[in-house]
Amino acid sequence: MTIDFIIPGKKKNTFVEQGMNEYLKRLSKYAKVNLIYIQERKVDPDNKKKLDNALSDEADEIIKLSSNSYLFLLDTHASQLSTSDFKESFQQVCKTHGKTSFAVGSSYGLSDKLRKRANQIFSLSKMTFTHYLAMMLLIEQVYRCFNRSYDK
């Protein structure tokens, strides 16, 4: 099983990246894992045309990277899953797919074409997180799916 985590932006040497790396290390006992950074396009969010083009470019890159994967997409506008519902869904996907990808949008959101490509879309919370923090939480939840000590 291969799991790709795709995130727009630059690698940052912060406590969030340390958290991501810790859970990726733990998760690597169960699957081959990759944290893939793509370029986050910088735009003026008030210029709708440029914003749409930037989100479309990010979507194209994520779609290309996840072309052979079952794609989970985090979207603040989607419905939320409990940990047990996520675990059940993810374990079903693992039975039928050798590769899964998880993607979060950039600071500017998501393109509709990325939403159309995704196999499953969900939200972590009604709260707003940076996309780096959302990715760390997501990686921890995927790890939780494999680690039986979390079966409570």
PDB file of C-alpha atoms in Angstrom:
ATOM      1  CA  MET A   1       0.000   0.000   0.000  1.00  0.00           C
ATOM      2  CA  THR A   2       1.214   3.469  -0.922  1.00  0.00           C
ATOM      3  CA  ILE A   3      -0.225   6.628   0.578  1.00  0.00           C
ATOM      4  CA  ASP A   4       0.587  10.048  -0.856  1.00  0.00           C
ATOM      5  CA  PHE A   5      -0.167  13.230   1.071  1.00  0.00           C
ATOM      6  CA  ILE A   6      -0.248  16.210  -1.299  1.00  0.00           C
ATOM      7  CA  ILE A   7      -0.048  19.764  -0.003  1.00  0.00           C
ATOM      8  CA  PRO A   8       0.478  23.120  -1.704  1.00  0.00           C
ATOM      9  CA  GLY A   9       3.244  25.292  -0.323  1.00  0.00           C
ATOM     10  CA  LYS A  10       6.838  25.139   0.708  1.00  0.00           C
ATOM     11  CA  LYS A  11       8.392  22.833   3.226  1.00  0.00           C
ATOM     12  CA  LYS A  12       8.568  24.734   6.475  1.00  0.00           C
ATOM     13  CA  ASN A  13      10.736  23.909   9.451  1.00  0.00           C
ATOM     14  CA  THR A  14       8.040  24.394  12.071  1.00  0.00           C
ATOM     15  CA  PHE A  15       6.384  22.454  14.847  1.00  0.00           C
ATOM     16  CA  VAL A  16       3.678  21.467  12.353  1.00  0.00           C
ATOM     17  CA  GLU A  17       6.202  19.910   9.992  1.00  0.00           C
ATOM     18  CA  GLN A  18       7.801  18.117  12.935  1.00  0.00           C
ATOM     19  CA  GLY A  19       4.363  16.731  13.792  1.00  0.00           C
ATOM     20  CA  MET A  20       3.766  15.630  10.197  1.00  0.00           C
ATOM     21  CA  ASN A  21       7.164  13.945  10.086  1.00  0.00           C
ATOM     22  CA  GLU A  22       6.532  12.145  13.384  1.00  0.00           C
ATOM     23  CA  TYR A  23       3.249  10.660  12.170  1.00  0.00           C
ATOM     24  CA  LEU A  24       4.690   9.861   8.736  1.00  0.00           C
ATOM     25  CA  LYS A  25       7.474   7.936  10.485  1.00  0.00           C
ATOM     26  CA  ARG A  26       4.943   6.007  12.560  1.00  0.00           C
ATOM     27  CA  LEU A  27       2.731   5.399   9.530  1.00  0.00           C
ATOM     28  CA  SER A  28       5.661   4.094   7.480  1.00  0.00           C
ATOM     29  CA  LYS A  29       5.510   0.877   9.526  1.00  0.00           C
ATOM     30  CA  TYR A  30       2.208   0.081   7.792  1.00  0.00           C
ATOM     31  CA  ALA A  31       2.532   1.589   4.316  1.00  0.00           C
ATOM     32  CA  LYS A  32       4.875   3.391   1.971  1.00  0.00           C
ATOM     33  CA  VAL A  33       4.165   7.066   2.598  1.00  0.00           C
ATOM     34  CA  ASN A  34       5.095  10.195   0.668  1.00  0.00           C
ATOM     35  CA  LEU A  35       4.613  13.833   1.593  1.00  0.00           C
ATOM     36  CA  ILE A  36       4.502  15.771  -1.660  1.00  0.00           C
ATOM     37  CA  TYR A  37       4.705  19.552  -1.752  1.00  0.00           C
ATOM     38  CA  ILE A  38       3.391  21.295  -4.840  1.00  0.00           C
ATOM     39  CA  GLN A  39       3.778  24.934  -5.741  1.00  0.00           C
ATOM     40  CA  GLU A  40       1.209  27.180  -4.123  1.00  0.00           C
ATOM     41  CA  ARG A  41       0.394  29.909  -6.596  1.00  0.00           C
ATOM     42  CA  LYS A  42       0.472  33.401  -5.115  1.00  0.00           C
ATOM     43  CA  VAL A  43      -2.397  35.563  -6.301  1.00  0.00           C
ATOM     44  CA  ASP A  44      -4.555  38.468  -5.284  1.00  0.00           C
ATOM     45  CA  PRO A  45      -7.667  36.756  -3.874  1.00  0.00           C
ATOM     46  CA  ASP A  46      -9.716  39.779  -4.971  1.00  0.00           C
ATOM     47  CA  ASN A  47      -8.926  39.077  -8.636  1.00  0.00           C
ATOM     48  CA  LYS A  48     -11.373  36.247  -9.357  1.00  0.00           C
ATOM     49  CA  LYS A  49      -9.961  35.351 -12.770  1.00  0.00           C
ATOM     50  CA  LYS A  50      -6.377  35.046 -11.511  1.00  0.00           C
ATOM     51  CA  LEU A  51      -7.551  33.180  -8.428  1.00  0.00           C
ATOM     52  CA  ASP A  52      -9.536  30.697 -10.525  1.00  0.00           C
ATOM     53  CA  ASN A  53      -6.532  30.176 -12.809  1.00  0.00           C
ATOM     54  CA  ALA A  54      -4.211  29.594  -9.849  1.00  0.00           C
ATOM     55  CA  LEU A  55      -6.607  27.078  -8.262  1.00  0.00           C
ATOM     56  CA  SER A  56      -6.998  25.371 -11.630  1.00  0.00           C
ATOM     57  CA  ASP A  57      -3.201  25.047 -11.970  1.00  0.00           C
ATOM     58  CA  GLU A  58      -2.945  23.563  -8.462  1.00  0.00           C
ATOM     59  CA  ALA A  59      -5.807  21.185  -9.268  1.00  0.00           C
ATOM     60  CA  ASP A  60      -4.079  20.041 -12.469  1.00  0.00           C
ATOM     61  CA  GLU A  61      -0.930  19.205 -10.528  1.00  0.00           C
ATOM     62  CA  ILE A  62      -2.826  17.303  -7.814  1.00  0.00           C
ATOM     63  CA  ILE A  63      -4.893  15.457 -10.433  1.00  0.00           C
ATOM     64  CA  LYS A  64      -1.712  14.417 -12.257  1.00  0.00           C
ATOM     65  CA  LEU A  65      -0.042  13.231  -9.031  1.00  0.00           C
ATOM     66  CA  SER A  66      -3.108  11.241  -7.978  1.00  0.00           C
ATOM     67  CA  SER A  67      -4.009   9.821 -11.384  1.00  0.00           C
ATOM     68  CA  ASN A  68      -3.581   6.181 -10.292  1.00  0.00           C
ATOM     69  CA  SER A  69      -4.958   6.684  -6.788  1.00  0.00           C
ATOM     70  CA  TYR A  70      -8.144   6.748  -4.843  1.00  0.00           C
ATOM     71  CA  LEU A  71      -8.250  10.449  -3.959  1.00  0.00           C
ATOM     72  CA  PHE A  72      -9.467  11.752  -0.610  1.00  0.00           C
ATOM     73  CA  LEU A  73      -9.869  15.518  -0.568  1.00  0.00           C
ATOM     74  CA  LEU A  74     -10.178  17.780   2.445  1.00  0.00           C
ATOM     75  CA  ASP A  75     -12.674  20.559   1.854  1.00  0.00           C
ATOM     76  CA  THR A  76     -13.963  22.947   4.495  1.00  0.00           C
ATOM     77  CA  HIS A  77     -17.348  22.957   2.737  1.00  0.00           C
ATOM     78  CA  ALA A  78     -17.819  19.177   2.861  1.00  0.00           C
ATOM     79  CA  SER A  79     -19.484  17.117   5.548  1.00  0.00           C
ATOM     80  CA  GLN A  80     -17.499  15.965   8.542  1.00  0.00           C
ATOM     81  CA  LEU A  81     -16.620  12.385   9.386  1.00  0.00           C
ATOM     82  CA  SER A  82     -16.097  10.919  12.816  1.00  0.00           C
ATOM     83  CA  THR A  83     -12.829   9.079  13.351  1.00  0.00           C
ATOM     84  CA  SER A  84     -14.641   5.725  13.289  1.00  0.00           C
ATOM     85  CA  ASP A  85     -16.499   6.587  10.052  1.00  0.00           C
ATOM     86  CA  PHE A  86     -13.266   7.744   8.427  1.00  0.00           C
ATOM     87  CA  LYS A  87     -11.475   4.604   9.570  1.00  0.00           C
ATOM     88  CA  GLU A  88     -14.210   2.355   8.180  1.00  0.00           C
ATOM     89  CA  SER A  89     -14.215   4.184   4.842  1.00  0.00           C
ATOM     90  CA  PHE A  90     -10.421   4.223   4.567  1.00  0.00           C
ATOM     91  CA  GLN A  91     -10.121   0.518   5.426  1.00  0.00           C
ATOM     92  CA  GLN A  92     -12.640  -0.330   2.694  1.00  0.00           C
ATOM     93  CA  VAL A  93     -10.588   1.673   0.190  1.00  0.00           C
ATOM     94  CA  CYS A  94      -7.400  -0.096   1.312  1.00  0.00           C
ATOM     95  CA  LYS A  95      -8.985  -3.453   0.443  1.00  0.00           C
ATOM     96  CA  THR A  96      -9.573  -2.455  -3.171  1.00  0.00           C
ATOM     97  CA  HIS A  97      -6.859   0.085  -3.993  1.00  0.00           C
ATOM     98  CA  GLY A  98      -3.099  -0.270  -3.742  1.00  0.00           C
ATOM     99  CA  LYS A  99      -2.560   3.462  -3.763  1.00  0.00           C
ATOM    100  CA  THR A 100      -4.408   6.290  -2.077  1.00  0.00           C
ATOM    101  CA  SER A 101      -3.796  10.009  -2.127  1.00  0.00           C
ATOM    102  CA  PHE A 102      -4.898  12.680   0.296  1.00  0.00           C
ATOM    103  CA  ALA A 103      -4.911  16.320  -0.743  1.00  0.00           C
ATOM    104  CA  VAL A 104      -5.655  19.623   0.907  1.00  0.00           C
ATOM    105  CA  GLY A 105      -6.221  22.892  -0.865  1.00  0.00           C
ATOM    106  CA  SER A 106      -4.056  25.939  -0.638  1.00  0.00           C
ATOM    107  CA  SER A 107      -4.765  29.051   1.379  1.00  0.00           C
ATOM    108  CA  TYR A 108      -7.115  30.135  -1.407  1.00  0.00           C
ATOM    109  CA  GLY A 109      -9.315  27.033  -1.473  1.00  0.00           C
ATOM    110  CA  LEU A 110     -10.037  24.396  -4.118  1.00  0.00           C
ATOM    111  CA  SER A 111     -10.954  24.241  -7.769  1.00  0.00           C
ATOM    112  CA  ASP A 112     -14.252  22.603  -8.691  1.00  0.00           C
ATOM    113  CA  LYS A 113     -12.400  20.331 -11.131  1.00  0.00           C
ATOM    114  CA  LEU A 114     -10.418  18.928  -8.197  1.00  0.00           C
ATOM    115  CA  ARG A 115     -13.666  18.298  -6.315  1.00  0.00           C
ATOM    116  CA  LYS A 116     -14.985  16.456  -9.390  1.00  0.00           C
ATOM    117  CA  ARG A 117     -11.836  14.283  -9.562  1.00  0.00           C
ATOM    118  CA  ALA A 118     -11.919  13.333  -5.883  1.00  0.00           C
ATOM    119  CA  ASN A 119     -13.343   9.958  -4.938  1.00  0.00           C
ATOM    120  CA  GLN A 120     -14.257  11.128  -1.453  1.00  0.00           C
ATOM    121  CA  ILE A 121     -14.463  14.606   0.053  1.00  0.00           C
ATOM    122  CA  PHE A 122     -14.729  15.443   3.730  1.00  0.00           C
ATOM    123  CA  SER A 123     -13.990  18.122   6.303  1.00  0.00           C
ATOM    124  CA  LEU A 124     -11.991  17.752   9.493  1.00  0.00           C
ATOM    125  CA  SER A 125     -13.941  20.326  11.454  1.00  0.00           C
ATOM    126  CA  LYS A 126     -16.188  23.358  11.303  1.00  0.00           C
ATOM    127  CA  MET A 127     -13.148  25.269  12.499  1.00  0.00           C
ATOM    128  CA  THR A 128     -10.632  26.751  10.085  1.00  0.00           C
ATOM    129  CA  PHE A 129      -7.033  25.488  10.117  1.00  0.00           C
ATOM    130  CA  THR A 130      -4.001  26.358   8.042  1.00  0.00           C
ATOM    131  CA  HIS A 131      -3.556  23.771   5.324  1.00  0.00           C
ATOM    132  CA  TYR A 132      -0.336  22.626   7.038  1.00  0.00           C
ATOM    133  CA  LEU A 133      -2.097  22.015  10.338  1.00  0.00           C
ATOM    134  CA  ALA A 134      -4.988  20.299   8.534  1.00  0.00           C
ATOM    135  CA  MET A 135      -2.479  17.986   6.838  1.00  0.00           C
ATOM    136  CA  MET A 136      -0.841  17.118  10.157  1.00  0.00           C
ATOM    137  CA  LEU A 137      -4.235  16.265  11.637  1.00  0.00           C
ATOM    138  CA  LEU A 138      -5.096  14.216   8.566  1.00  0.00           C
ATOM    139  CA  ILE A 139      -1.842  12.226   8.714  1.00  0.00           C
ATOM    140  CA  GLU A 140      -2.504  11.526  12.396  1.00  0.00           C
ATOM    141  CA  GLN A 141      -6.000  10.251  11.547  1.00  0.00           C
ATOM    142  CA  VAL A 142      -4.625   7.949   8.842  1.00  0.00           C
ATOM    143  CA  TYR A 143      -2.072   6.631  11.334  1.00  0.00           C
ATOM    144  CA  ARG A 144      -4.926   6.082  13.782  1.00  0.00           C
ATOM    145  CA  CYS A 145      -6.596   3.835  11.162  1.00  0.00           C
ATOM    146  CA  PHE A 146      -3.642   1.446  11.293  1.00  0.00           C
ATOM    147  CA  ASN A 147      -2.695   1.616  14.950  1.00  0.00           C
ATOM    148  CA  ARG A 148      -4.867  -0.700  17.020  1.00  0.00           C
ATOM    149  CA  SER A 149      -4.105   1.109  20.272  1.00  0.00           C
ATOM    150  CA  TYR A 150      -6.512   3.787  19.058  1.00  0.00           C
ATOM    151  CA  ASP A 151      -9.464   1.374  18.733  1.00  0.00           C
ATOM    152  CA  LYS A 152     -11.577   2.966  21.432  1.00  0.00           C
TER     153      LYS A 152
END
